[in-house]
Amino acid sequence: MRQKIKVADISKTAREPLTHLEGRDLMPLPPPYDGPAGQHDWPPLPAQTLAGCECFLDDTCVVNFPQPKTKQEEDELVGKFLSGLEKLFNRDNNWTFLQPLVLTMEHCTKCQTCSDACHIFEASGRNEIYRPTFRTEIVRRLYFKYVKRGGLLSAWQHGDIQLNWPLVARLLELCYRCNLCRRCAQACPIGADNGLVARELRKVFSQEMGITAKELHEKGSMLQLRVGSSTGMNAAAVRDNMDFIDEDTSERAGIAVKTPWDVEGADILLIHNAGEIVAWPDNPGAFALLLNAAGISWTLSSELAGYDSINYGVFYDDAQFARVAIKHAEAARKLKVKKIVLGECGHAHKALTLIADRVLTGDLNIPRESSLTLLRDIVTSGRIRFDPARNDFPVTLHDPCNLVRLMGVVEPQREILRKLCPQFREMEPHGVMNYCCGGGSGFAIISGNNFQDWRFQVSGRKKLLQILTAFEDCLDPSIPKYVCAPCSNCKGQFRDMFTYYGLWEKHRILYGGLVELIVNAMSDVKPGFLEWEWH
Amino acid sequence: MVSTIAIYAVLYASLAVFVVASIVRAAGYARLPLHLRWEIYPVPHEEKGRAAHGGSYFEMKDWWTQPAKFNRSGELKAMLAEMLFLKGLWEFKKKTWYRSYPFHLGLYLLFGATALLFSSAFLWIVAPRSWAAGPGIVLHGACVILGPAGIGLTLAGAAGLLLQRLTDADLKPYTTPADIFNLLFFIVAAGFLAAGYLWRGKGSFSAFALARGLLTFDAGLRVPALFGFGLVLGALLVAYIPLTHMSHFIAKYFTYHSVRWGDQPNGRGSGIEKRIAEMLTYRPTWAAPHIGADGAKTWAEIAITNPAQGGKK
Ligand code: SF4
Ligand code: SF4
């Protein structure tokens, strides 16, 4: 029986995790995943990590922050944390999210409606540390005690908390146990936002203390701002890769494909998540083929960050977010395009189309739209002939949170699937009520220590269950099945999670993007564009 | 008998505190700067067809060229469903709705009964003949039904919520002494009001007489002690609410309209753009080296520097 954890435990000075995750405590999965197939040995954290890093929250660790050597060092870090916390509630430092944050701090009724909406909390077997309000309650108590400088009366009203280094170190990890999917906020009757609190905490660590998950910062936004893409590809490399993709697509489709680069005055600047070019080349290849076939005036850009729509700042840092968004807009301005269209990447959609809407002003405020609406219009325009029989296999659709719940692009992708995929079926729940894939908020690219186990066993568990349920009538491996995920991060999570559970070998469940399905159904394309191979 | 004038003073003072504290709180939230967009779908003022599935104007190709349609009736419907029926709680946590809804409905009814009572008293003062001609009877009848129903539902709901707080394993660890106190405050105040009214003594006093007395400062009115105590407690509760998180009726205006449903796009030369331009002049002091803030550089300057290329623009 798991020990009950209290909010005050976050300050425990014992250098041991607050909780251990046992397979038997997790949300049950259907057969065969209720047996050994679903239960992997969870490797313990390496002894070296445990000895040298602050990893005392649960059985995994994202940031690997080195343990301070002295009490003085600890106190300095606590002081920096506190100064960052104060800045969160200050107009000049945090105008970007001050209002929703203050409202969340001051008006939670502690009804726990949000908890039932959180897939991480549910999948963990309702482990207290993953409850959406657990993290927020700690921050709320700190807010009333240290930012509002409340005394005894305030402690009586809001609860007390002991601020020390173990609390700060555990919070650092705890803010990386949330997918920022904001399903909890959608369910909150007050409109309080526990997802926002996790992100604001990440900001305190990044913007004040310079501490982040390296995958998001050094290997993410910094790499992108240095060479142009968080994949590490510079402009020459990305053009080489696209040339190769063009050749490969032409050969497979039987139609010559050429990707246009840096075309001044084109109608559309298309920005892909550059991860597609490296990991799922069929996707940019299919885009090029389809847009050319539809007679669209479009281009890619080879400007710094102009060919990579990734914007990891949206997960942890407002300054990095704004810098990358501005780079995207500058690339469009330079080419004098009419609009920017975002490829199949959820967080990139939300970052540039919606959040950056209140950062980009003047001539940087270039219209931005989703590729899904463009694809829908191409498919329904009658300009291209399709043969839906080519997609006559079970298909289900994953709704990326950033694109759907947080941006309201719900129907275009469904219109396409209903038209081109005779065996399309929904997951339940779906649309704006969807569940996160478990890779949201940057998790899909974080894999240090045993964090992948946590990603697949905990944060991805609910989605796994949804997929298995959507295909429960056709799980037999003789029937190939396709999970359509119009988002690079979600695909990253699916690739790794399906491998972990053996979904391809056991059930022939493949995942992929939307545009690949469209091109696969084009009558003028050689049959078999979609390759039923694990990738 | 308690001093009638003292009771009037407490009632008026509490009302004043309620109004002033609510305004201060609302103004405080309204003055916070425009934040980055952070909506959650469904957004009910979206065009009808799209609102049904939670879609946004981003579902339209070239959305910025389409005339903006604001579905007022959709938004109003969603607001009323939330305010009158606590729809969110019904959808996502029925167990609590069964307790919270009677509680809130009770408060609405009490508010309604009080408003009618004072309308009736006011009419009696300014136009006694019209009052006697019919409206008085109707208003009185409505108060007689709404008042007790309101008290009863508030009591039952608050007791249910308190019991849930004390027994539910999910709620208990997050319950502070103030949460218990707040619910007890409602139970005790409503209890004293009900008891005081029931045992007020025949023919000596009525709620209508009190309303009339309050409007005319009738010092001769004799308020029974038990009921007077209930009144003072109720008044203190009214003053206390906007000082606590129970003022979520104010917060919800902002969390819904400004955050969840805040989908207004920023057009070139628009009012939003002007507000953004102002905020981009703020001077942050974040200390991490990659931010490059020194208290002198503005947000805009920071956003156009590239820390990965030695701070190049
Ligand atoms: S965040 Fe909202 S749903 Fe969650 S406990 Fe607070 S008020 Fe309730
Ligand atoms: S944002 Fe998503 S993952 Fe995070 S607490 Fe809320 S529901 Fe859970």
CSV table of N, CA, C and O in Angstrom, one decimal, chain A residues 87 92-93 95-96 99 106-107 109-113 116 126 128 131 134 156-157 182 185-186 188-190 193 206-208 222 225-226 317 323 339 353-354 357-358 360 362 365 367-369 373 376-377 405 407-408 410-411, chain B residues 25 29 35-39 41 53 55-56 58-59 61-64 92-93 165 170 174 176-178 245 247 251-252 255-256 258 260 264-266 268 273 276 284-288 290-291 299 302-303 305-306 308-309:
chain,number,residue,atom,x,y,z
A,87,LYS,N,9.3,37.7,-9.2
A,87,LYS,CA,9.2,38.3,-10.5
A,87,LYS,C,8.0,37.7,-11.3
A,87,LYS,O,7.5,38.4,-12.2
A,92,ASP,N,6.4,44.1,-14.9
A,92,ASP,CA,7.5,44.3,-15.9
A,92,ASP,C,8.2,42.9,-16.3
A,92,ASP,O,8.7,42.8,-17.4
A,93,ASN,N,8.2,42.0,-15.3
A,93,ASN,CA,8.8,40.7,-15.6
A,93,ASN,C,7.9,39.7,-16.3
A,93,ASN,O,8.3,38.9,-17.1
A,95,TRP,N,4.4,40.3,-17.6
A,95,TRP,CA,3.1,40.8,-18.1
A,95,TRP,C,2.5,39.7,-18.9
A,95,TRP,O,1.2,39.6,-19.0
A,96,THR,N,3.3,38.8,-19.5
A,96,THR,CA,2.8,37.8,-20.4
A,96,THR,C,1.8,36.9,-19.9
A,96,THR,O,0.9,36.4,-20.6
A,99,GLN,N,-2.0,37.9,-15.4
A,99,GLN,CA,-3.4,37.8,-15.0
A,99,GLN,C,-3.9,36.4,-14.8
A,99,GLN,O,-4.5,36.1,-13.7
A,106,GLU,N,-5.3,32.8,-6.6
A,106,GLU,CA,-6.2,33.4,-5.6
A,106,GLU,C,-7.6,32.8,-5.6
A,106,GLU,O,-8.4,33.1,-4.7
A,107,HIS,N,-7.9,31.9,-6.5
A,107,HIS,CA,-9.3,31.5,-6.6
A,107,HIS,C,-9.6,30.0,-6.7
A,107,HIS,O,-10.7,29.6,-7.0
A,109,THR,N,-10.9,26.6,-5.5
A,109,THR,CA,-11.7,26.2,-4.4
A,109,THR,C,-11.4,24.8,-3.8
A,109,THR,O,-12.1,24.3,-3.0
A,110,LYS,N,-10.3,24.2,-4.4
A,110,LYS,CA,-9.8,22.9,-3.9
A,110,LYS,C,-10.9,21.9,-4.0
A,110,LYS,O,-11.1,21.0,-3.2
A,111,CYS,N,-11.6,21.9,-5.1
A,111,CYS,CA,-12.7,20.9,-5.3
A,111,CYS,C,-12.2,19.7,-6.0
A,111,CYS,O,-12.9,18.7,-6.0
A,112,GLN,N,-11.0,19.7,-6.5
A,112,GLN,CA,-10.4,18.6,-7.2
A,112,GLN,C,-11.1,18.1,-8.4
A,112,GLN,O,-10.8,16.9,-8.8
A,113,THR,N,-11.9,18.9,-9.0
A,113,THR,CA,-12.5,18.5,-10.3
A,113,THR,C,-11.4,18.3,-11.4
A,113,THR,O,-11.5,17.4,-12.2
A,116,ASP,N,-9.6,14.7,-11.7
A,116,ASP,CA,-10.2,13.6,-12.5
A,116,ASP,C,-9.9,13.7,-14.0
A,116,ASP,O,-10.1,12.8,-14.7
A,126,ARG,N,-3.6,7.4,-9.4
A,126,ARG,CA,-3.9,8.6,-8.5
A,126,ARG,C,-2.8,8.8,-7.4
A,126,ARG,O,-3.0,9.0,-6.2
A,128,GLU,N,-0.4,10.9,-5.4
A,128,GLU,CA,-0.7,12.3,-5.0
A,128,GLU,C,0.3,13.3,-5.6
A,128,GLU,O,-0.1,14.4,-5.9
A,131,ARG,N,-1.0,14.8,-8.8
A,131,ARG,CA,-2.3,15.5,-8.8
A,131,ARG,C,-2.1,16.9,-9.3
A,131,ARG,O,-1.2,17.6,-8.8
A,134,PHE,N,-1.5,19.4,-6.6
A,134,PHE,CA,-0.4,19.2,-5.6
A,134,PHE,C,0.7,20.2,-5.8
A,134,PHE,O,1.1,21.0,-4.9
A,156,TRP,N,-3.4,30.4,8.1
A,156,TRP,CA,-4.6,29.7,8.5
A,156,TRP,C,-5.6,29.6,7.3
A,156,TRP,O,-6.3,28.6,7.1
A,157,GLN,N,-5.6,30.7,6.5
A,157,GLN,CA,-6.4,30.7,5.3
A,157,GLN,C,-6.0,29.8,4.2
A,157,GLN,O,-6.7,29.1,3.6
A,182,ARG,N,-3.4,21.0,-20.4
A,182,ARG,CA,-4.4,21.9,-19.8
A,182,ARG,C,-5.8,21.3,-19.9
A,182,ARG,O,-6.8,22.0,-20.0
A,185,ALA,N,-7.4,22.4,-16.8
A,185,ALA,CA,-7.9,23.8,-16.8
A,185,ALA,C,-9.3,23.8,-17.5
A,185,ALA,O,-10.1,24.6,-17.1
A,186,GLN,N,-9.4,23.0,-18.5
A,186,GLN,CA,-10.7,22.9,-19.2
A,186,GLN,C,-11.8,22.4,-18.3
A,186,GLN,O,-12.9,22.8,-18.4
A,188,CYS,N,-11.8,22.8,-15.0
A,188,CYS,CA,-12.0,23.6,-13.7
A,188,CYS,C,-13.1,24.5,-13.8
A,188,CYS,O,-13.2,25.4,-14.7
A,189,PRO,N,-14.1,24.4,-12.9
A,189,PRO,CA,-15.2,25.2,-12.9
A,189,PRO,C,-14.9,26.7,-12.7
A,189,PRO,O,-15.7,27.6,-13.1
A,190,ILE,N,-13.8,27.0,-12.0
A,190,ILE,CA,-13.4,28.4,-11.7
A,190,ILE,C,-12.6,29.0,-12.9
A,190,ILE,O,-12.6,30.2,-13.1
A,193,ASP,N,-5.8,27.3,-13.6
A,193,ASP,CA,-5.0,26.6,-14.6
A,193,ASP,C,-3.8,26.0,-14.0
A,193,ASP,O,-2.7,26.7,-13.9
A,206,SER,N,14.1,28.6,-15.4
A,206,SER,CA,14.9,29.0,-16.6
A,206,SER,C,15.3,30.5,-16.6
A,206,SER,O,16.5,30.8,-16.8
A,207,GLN,N,14.3,31.3,-16.5
A,207,GLN,CA,14.6,32.8,-16.7
A,207,GLN,C,15.3,33.4,-15.5
A,207,GLN,O,16.0,34.4,-15.7
A,208,GLU,N,15.2,32.8,-14.3
A,208,GLU,CA,15.9,33.4,-13.2
A,208,GLU,C,17.2,32.7,-12.8
A,208,GLU,O,18.2,33.2,-12.6
A,222,MET,N,18.4,27.0,-27.9
A,222,MET,CA,19.7,27.7,-28.2
A,222,MET,C,20.3,27.1,-29.4
A,222,MET,O,20.9,27.9,-30.2
A,225,LEU,N,18.6,28.7,-32.3
A,225,LEU,CA,19.0,30.1,-32.5
A,225,LEU,C,20.4,30.2,-33.0
A,225,LEU,O,20.8,31.2,-33.6
A,226,ARG,N,21.2,29.2,-32.8
A,226,ARG,CA,22.6,29.2,-33.3
A,226,ARG,C,22.8,28.7,-34.7
A,226,ARG,O,23.3,29.4,-35.5
A,317,ASP,N,10.1,29.0,-21.4
A,317,ASP,CA,10.8,30.3,-21.3
A,317,ASP,C,10.2,31.3,-22.3
A,317,ASP,O,10.1,31.1,-23.5
A,323,ARG,N,11.8,35.1,-29.1
A,323,ARG,CA,13.0,35.2,-30.0
A,323,ARG,C,12.7,34.3,-31.2
A,323,ARG,O,13.0,34.7,-32.4
A,339,LYS,N,1.4,34.7,-46.5
A,339,LYS,CA,1.1,34.1,-45.2
A,339,LYS,C,2.1,32.9,-44.9
A,339,LYS,O,2.8,32.4,-45.7
A,353,THR,N,0.9,30.8,-34.3
A,353,THR,CA,-0.4,31.3,-34.7
A,353,THR,C,-1.0,32.1,-33.6
A,353,THR,O,-1.6,33.2,-33.8
A,354,LEU,N,-1.0,31.5,-32.4
A,354,LEU,CA,-1.9,32.0,-31.3
A,354,LEU,C,-1.1,32.8,-30.3
A,354,LEU,O,-1.4,33.9,-30.0
A,357,ASP,N,0.7,35.9,-31.3
A,357,ASP,CA,-0.2,36.9,-31.8
A,357,ASP,C,0.0,38.2,-31.0
A,357,ASP,O,-0.3,39.3,-31.5
A,358,ARG,N,0.4,38.0,-29.7
A,358,ARG,CA,0.5,39.2,-28.9
A,358,ARG,C,2.0,39.6,-28.6
A,358,ARG,O,2.4,40.1,-27.6
A,360,LEU,N,4.0,39.6,-32.0
A,360,LEU,CA,4.4,40.1,-33.3
A,360,LEU,C,3.5,41.3,-33.6
A,360,LEU,O,2.3,41.3,-33.6
A,362,GLY,N,3.2,45.2,-36.1
A,362,GLY,CA,3.7,45.9,-37.3
A,362,GLY,C,3.9,44.9,-38.4
A,362,GLY,O,3.1,44.0,-38.6
A,365,ASN,N,3.7,41.1,-38.1
A,365,ASN,CA,2.4,40.4,-37.9
A,365,ASN,C,1.9,40.0,-39.2
A,365,ASN,O,0.9,40.5,-39.8
A,367,PRO,N,0.0,37.1,-41.6
A,367,PRO,CA,-1.0,36.1,-41.3
A,367,PRO,C,-0.4,34.7,-41.2
A,367,PRO,O,0.5,34.4,-42.0
A,368,ARG,N,-0.9,34.0,-40.3
A,368,ARG,CA,-0.4,32.6,-40.1
A,368,ARG,C,-1.6,31.6,-40.0
A,368,ARG,O,-2.6,32.0,-39.3
A,369,GLU,N,-1.5,30.5,-40.6
A,369,GLU,CA,-2.6,29.5,-40.5
A,369,GLU,C,-2.1,28.1,-40.5
A,369,GLU,O,-0.9,27.8,-40.8
A,373,THR,N,-6.1,23.3,-42.6
A,373,THR,CA,-7.2,23.9,-43.3
A,373,THR,C,-6.8,23.9,-44.8
A,373,THR,O,-7.7,23.7,-45.6
A,376,ARG,N,-7.3,20.5,-46.1
A,376,ARG,CA,-8.8,20.2,-46.2
A,376,ARG,C,-9.3,20.9,-47.5
A,376,ARG,O,-10.1,20.2,-48.3
A,377,ASP,N,-8.9,22.1,-47.7
A,377,ASP,CA,-9.4,22.8,-48.9
A,377,ASP,C,-8.9,22.1,-50.2
A,377,ASP,O,-9.7,22.0,-51.2
A,405,ARG,N,-7.4,21.2,-28.4
A,405,ARG,CA,-8.0,21.9,-27.3
A,405,ARG,C,-7.6,23.3,-27.1
A,405,ARG,O,-8.3,24.2,-26.7
A,407,MET,N,-6.3,25.4,-29.5
A,407,MET,CA,-6.3,26.2,-30.7
A,407,MET,C,-7.6,26.1,-31.5
A,407,MET,O,-7.9,27.0,-32.4
A,408,GLY,N,-8.3,25.1,-31.3
A,408,GLY,CA,-9.6,24.9,-31.9
A,408,GLY,C,-9.6,24.5,-33.3
A,408,GLY,O,-10.6,24.7,-34.0
A,410,VAL,N,-10.2,21.5,-35.2
A,410,VAL,CA,-10.8,20.2,-34.8
A,410,VAL,C,-11.3,19.5,-36.0
A,410,VAL,O,-11.1,18.3,-36.2
A,411,GLU,N,-12.0,20.2,-36.9
A,411,GLU,CA,-12.8,19.5,-38.0
A,411,GLU,C,-12.0,19.3,-39.3
A,411,GLU,O,-12.2,18.3,-39.9
B,25,ARG,N,-11.3,44.4,-5.9
B,25,ARG,CA,-10.8,43.2,-6.4
B,25,ARG,C,-10.9,43.1,-7.9
B,25,ARG,O,-10.0,42.8,-8.7
B,29,TYR,N,-7.9,43.1,-10.9
B,29,TYR,CA,-7.7,42.1,-11.9
B,29,TYR,C,-7.8,42.8,-13.3
B,29,TYR,O,-7.0,42.4,-14.2
B,35,HIS,N,-2.5,39.8,-21.3
B,35,HIS,CA,-1.5,38.6,-21.3
B,35,HIS,C,-1.5,38.0,-22.7
B,35,HIS,O,-2.3,38.4,-23.6
B,36,LEU,N,-0.5,37.1,-22.9
B,36,LEU,CA,-0.5,36.4,-24.2
B,36,LEU,C,-1.7,35.5,-24.3
B,36,LEU,O,-2.3,35.2,-23.3
B,37,ARG,N,-2.1,35.2,-25.5
B,37,ARG,CA,-3.3,34.4,-25.7
B,37,ARG,C,-3.1,33.0,-25.1
B,37,ARG,O,-2.1,32.4,-25.2
B,38,TRP,N,-4.2,32.6,-24.5
B,38,TRP,CA,-4.1,31.3,-23.7
B,38,TRP,C,-5.5,30.7,-23.6
B,38,TRP,O,-5.9,30.2,-22.6
B,39,GLU,N,-6.2,30.7,-24.7
B,39,GLU,CA,-7.6,30.2,-24.6
B,39,GLU,C,-7.7,28.7,-24.6
B,39,GLU,O,-6.7,28.0,-24.9
B,41,TYR,N,-10.4,25.6,-25.8
B,41,TYR,CA,-11.7,25.4,-26.6
B,41,TYR,C,-12.5,24.3,-25.9
B,41,TYR,O,-11.9,23.5,-25.3
B,53,HIS,N,-18.5,21.9,-32.1
B,53,HIS,CA,-17.5,20.9,-31.9
B,53,HIS,C,-16.2,21.5,-31.2
B,53,HIS,O,-15.2,20.8,-31.2
B,55,GLY,N,-14.6,24.2,-32.3
B,55,GLY,CA,-13.7,24.7,-33.3
B,55,GLY,C,-13.5,26.2,-33.2
B,55,GLY,O,-14.2,26.9,-32.5
B,56,SER,N,-12.4,26.7,-33.8
B,56,SER,CA,-12.1,28.2,-33.8
B,56,SER,C,-12.1,28.7,-35.2
B,56,SER,O,-12.2,28.0,-36.2
B,58,PHE,N,-9.6,29.5,-36.6
B,58,PHE,CA,-8.4,29.0,-37.3
B,58,PHE,C,-8.8,27.8,-38.2
B,58,PHE,O,-8.0,27.3,-38.9
B,59,GLU,N,-10.0,27.3,-38.2
B,59,GLU,CA,-10.5,26.3,-39.1
B,59,GLU,C,-10.7,26.8,-40.5
B,59,GLU,O,-11.0,26.0,-41.4
B,61,LYS,N,-9.7,28.7,-43.9
B,61,LYS,CA,-8.5,29.2,-44.7
B,61,LYS,C,-8.6,30.7,-44.8
B,61,LYS,O,-9.7,31.3,-44.9
B,62,ASP,N,-7.5,31.3,-44.7
B,62,ASP,CA,-7.4,32.8,-44.8
B,62,ASP,C,-8.4,33.4,-43.8
B,62,ASP,O,-9.1,34.4,-44.1
B,63,TRP,N,-8.4,33.0,-42.5
B,63,TRP,CA,-9.3,33.4,-41.5
B,63,TRP,C,-9.3,34.9,-41.3
B,63,TRP,O,-10.4,35.5,-41.0
B,64,TRP,N,-8.2,35.6,-41.5
B,64,TRP,CA,-8.1,37.0,-41.3
B,64,TRP,C,-8.8,37.8,-42.4
B,64,TRP,O,-9.1,39.0,-42.2
B,92,PHE,N,-18.2,17.7,-15.0
B,92,PHE,CA,-16.9,17.1,-14.6
B,92,PHE,C,-16.9,16.5,-13.2
B,92,PHE,O,-16.0,15.8,-12.9
B,93,LYS,N,-17.8,16.9,-12.3
B,93,LYS,CA,-17.8,16.3,-11.0
B,93,LYS,C,-19.2,16.4,-10.4
B,93,LYS,O,-19.5,17.2,-9.5
B,165,ARG,N,-15.9,17.7,2.6
B,165,ARG,CA,-14.5,18.2,2.9
B,165,ARG,C,-13.9,17.4,4.0
B,165,ARG,O,-12.7,17.2,4.0
B,170,ASP,N,-9.9,12.7,-1.2
B,170,ASP,CA,-9.3,13.6,-2.2
B,170,ASP,C,-9.3,15.1,-1.7
B,170,ASP,O,-8.4,15.9,-2.0
B,174,TYR,N,-6.3,18.9,1.2
B,174,TYR,CA,-6.2,20.2,0.7
B,174,TYR,C,-7.1,21.2,1.4
B,174,TYR,O,-7.2,22.4,1.0
B,176,THR,N,-8.0,23.6,4.3
B,176,THR,CA,-7.4,24.4,5.4
B,176,THR,C,-8.4,24.7,6.5
B,176,THR,O,-9.6,24.6,6.2
B,177,PRO,N,-7.9,25.1,7.6
B,177,PRO,CA,-8.9,25.5,8.7
B,177,PRO,C,-9.9,26.6,8.2
B,177,PRO,O,-11.1,26.5,8.5
B,178,ALA,N,-9.4,27.5,7.3
B,178,ALA,CA,-10.3,28.5,6.8
B,178,ALA,C,-11.4,27.9,6.0
B,178,ALA,O,-12.6,28.5,6.0
B,245,HIS,N,-11.2,33.8,-1.2
B,245,HIS,CA,-11.3,33.1,-2.6
B,245,HIS,C,-12.7,32.8,-2.9
B,245,HIS,O,-13.0,32.5,-4.1
B,247,SER,N,-14.8,34.8,-3.5
B,247,SER,CA,-15.3,35.9,-4.5
B,247,SER,C,-15.0,35.4,-5.9
B,247,SER,O,-14.8,36.2,-6.8
B,251,ALA,N,-13.8,36.5,-10.0
B,251,ALA,CA,-12.6,35.9,-10.7
B,251,ALA,C,-13.1,35.2,-12.0
B,251,ALA,O,-12.4,35.3,-13.1
B,252,LYS,N,-14.3,34.6,-11.9
B,252,LYS,CA,-14.7,33.8,-13.1
B,252,LYS,C,-15.0,34.7,-14.3
B,252,LYS,O,-14.8,34.3,-15.4
B,255,THR,N,-11.4,34.8,-15.7
B,255,THR,CA,-10.9,33.5,-16.2
B,255,THR,C,-11.6,33.1,-17.4
B,255,THR,O,-11.0,32.5,-18.3
B,256,TYR,N,-12.9,33.4,-17.5
B,256,TYR,CA,-13.7,33.0,-18.7
B,256,TYR,C,-13.5,34.0,-19.9
B,256,TYR,O,-13.0,33.6,-20.9
B,258,SER,N,-11.5,36.7,-20.3
B,258,SER,CA,-10.2,37.2,-20.7
B,258,SER,C,-9.2,36.0,-21.0
B,258,SER,O,-8.4,36.2,-21.9
B,260,ARG,N,-9.9,32.0,-20.9
B,260,ARG,CA,-10.4,30.9,-21.7
B,260,ARG,C,-11.0,31.2,-23.0
B,260,ARG,O,-10.9,30.5,-24.0
B,264,GLN,N,-9.5,37.1,-29.1
B,264,GLN,CA,-9.5,38.3,-30.0
B,264,GLN,C,-8.1,38.4,-30.7
B,264,GLN,O,-7.1,38.6,-30.1
B,265,PRO,N,-8.1,38.4,-32.1
B,265,PRO,CA,-6.8,38.5,-32.7
B,265,PRO,C,-6.2,39.9,-32.7
B,265,PRO,O,-7.0,40.9,-32.6
B,266,ASN,N,-5.0,40.0,-32.9
B,266,ASN,CA,-4.3,41.3,-32.9
B,266,ASN,C,-4.1,41.7,-34.4
B,266,ASN,O,-3.4,41.1,-35.1
B,268,ARG,N,-3.1,44.6,-37.4
B,268,ARG,CA,-2.2,45.7,-37.5
B,268,ARG,C,-3.0,47.0,-37.2
B,268,ARG,O,-4.0,47.3,-37.7
B,273,GLU,N,-2.8,45.9,-30.5
B,273,GLU,CA,-1.4,46.2,-30.9
B,273,GLU,C,-0.8,47.3,-30.1
B,273,GLU,O,0.3,47.3,-29.7
B,276,ILE,N,0.0,46.0,-26.8
B,276,ILE,CA,1.3,45.2,-26.8
B,276,ILE,C,2.5,46.1,-26.9
B,276,ILE,O,3.5,45.8,-26.2
B,284,PRO,N,12.3,44.1,-17.9
B,284,PRO,CA,12.4,42.9,-17.0
B,284,PRO,C,13.8,42.9,-16.3
B,284,PRO,O,14.7,43.5,-16.8
B,285,THR,N,13.8,42.1,-15.2
B,285,THR,CA,15.1,42.0,-14.5
B,285,THR,C,15.5,40.5,-14.3
B,285,THR,O,16.2,40.2,-13.4
B,286,TRP,N,14.9,39.6,-15.1
B,286,TRP,CA,15.2,38.2,-14.9
B,286,TRP,C,16.7,38.0,-15.0
B,286,TRP,O,17.4,38.6,-15.8
B,287,ALA,N,17.2,37.1,-14.1
B,287,ALA,CA,18.7,37.1,-13.9
B,287,ALA,C,19.4,36.1,-14.7
B,287,ALA,O,20.7,36.1,-14.7
B,288,ALA,N,18.8,35.1,-15.3
B,288,ALA,CA,19.5,34.1,-16.1
B,288,ALA,C,20.3,34.8,-17.2
B,288,ALA,O,19.7,35.6,-17.9
B,290,HIS,N,21.1,34.0,-20.2
B,290,HIS,CA,20.7,33.9,-21.6
B,290,HIS,C,19.5,34.9,-21.9
B,290,HIS,O,19.3,35.3,-23.0
B,291,ILE,N,18.9,35.4,-20.8
B,291,ILE,CA,17.8,36.4,-21.0
B,291,ILE,C,18.5,37.8,-21.4
B,291,ILE,O,18.0,38.5,-22.2
B,299,TRP,N,11.6,44.7,-23.1
B,299,TRP,CA,11.1,43.4,-23.6
B,299,TRP,C,11.4,43.2,-25.1
B,299,TRP,O,11.9,42.2,-25.5
B,302,ILE,N,15.1,42.7,-25.7
B,302,ILE,CA,15.5,41.3,-25.4
B,302,ILE,C,15.0,40.3,-26.4
B,302,ILE,O,15.7,39.4,-26.8
B,303,ALA,N,13.8,40.5,-26.9
B,303,ALA,CA,13.2,39.6,-27.8
B,303,ALA,C,13.9,39.6,-29.2
B,303,ALA,O,13.8,38.6,-29.9
B,305,THR,N,17.3,40.0,-29.5
B,305,THR,CA,18.7,39.6,-29.4
B,305,THR,C,18.8,38.1,-29.4
B,305,THR,O,17.8,37.4,-29.0
B,306,ASN,N,19.9,37.7,-30.0
B,306,ASN,CA,20.1,36.2,-30.1
B,306,ASN,C,21.2,35.7,-29.1
B,306,ASN,O,22.3,35.9,-29.4
B,308,ALA,N,22.3,33.0,-28.6
B,308,ALA,CA,23.2,31.9,-29.1
B,308,ALA,C,24.2,32.4,-30.1
B,308,ALA,O,25.1,31.7,-30.5
B,309,GLN,N,24.1,33.7,-30.5
B,309,GLN,CA,25.0,34.3,-31.4
B,309,GLN,C,25.6,35.5,-30.8
B,309,GLN,O,25.6,36.6,-31.4
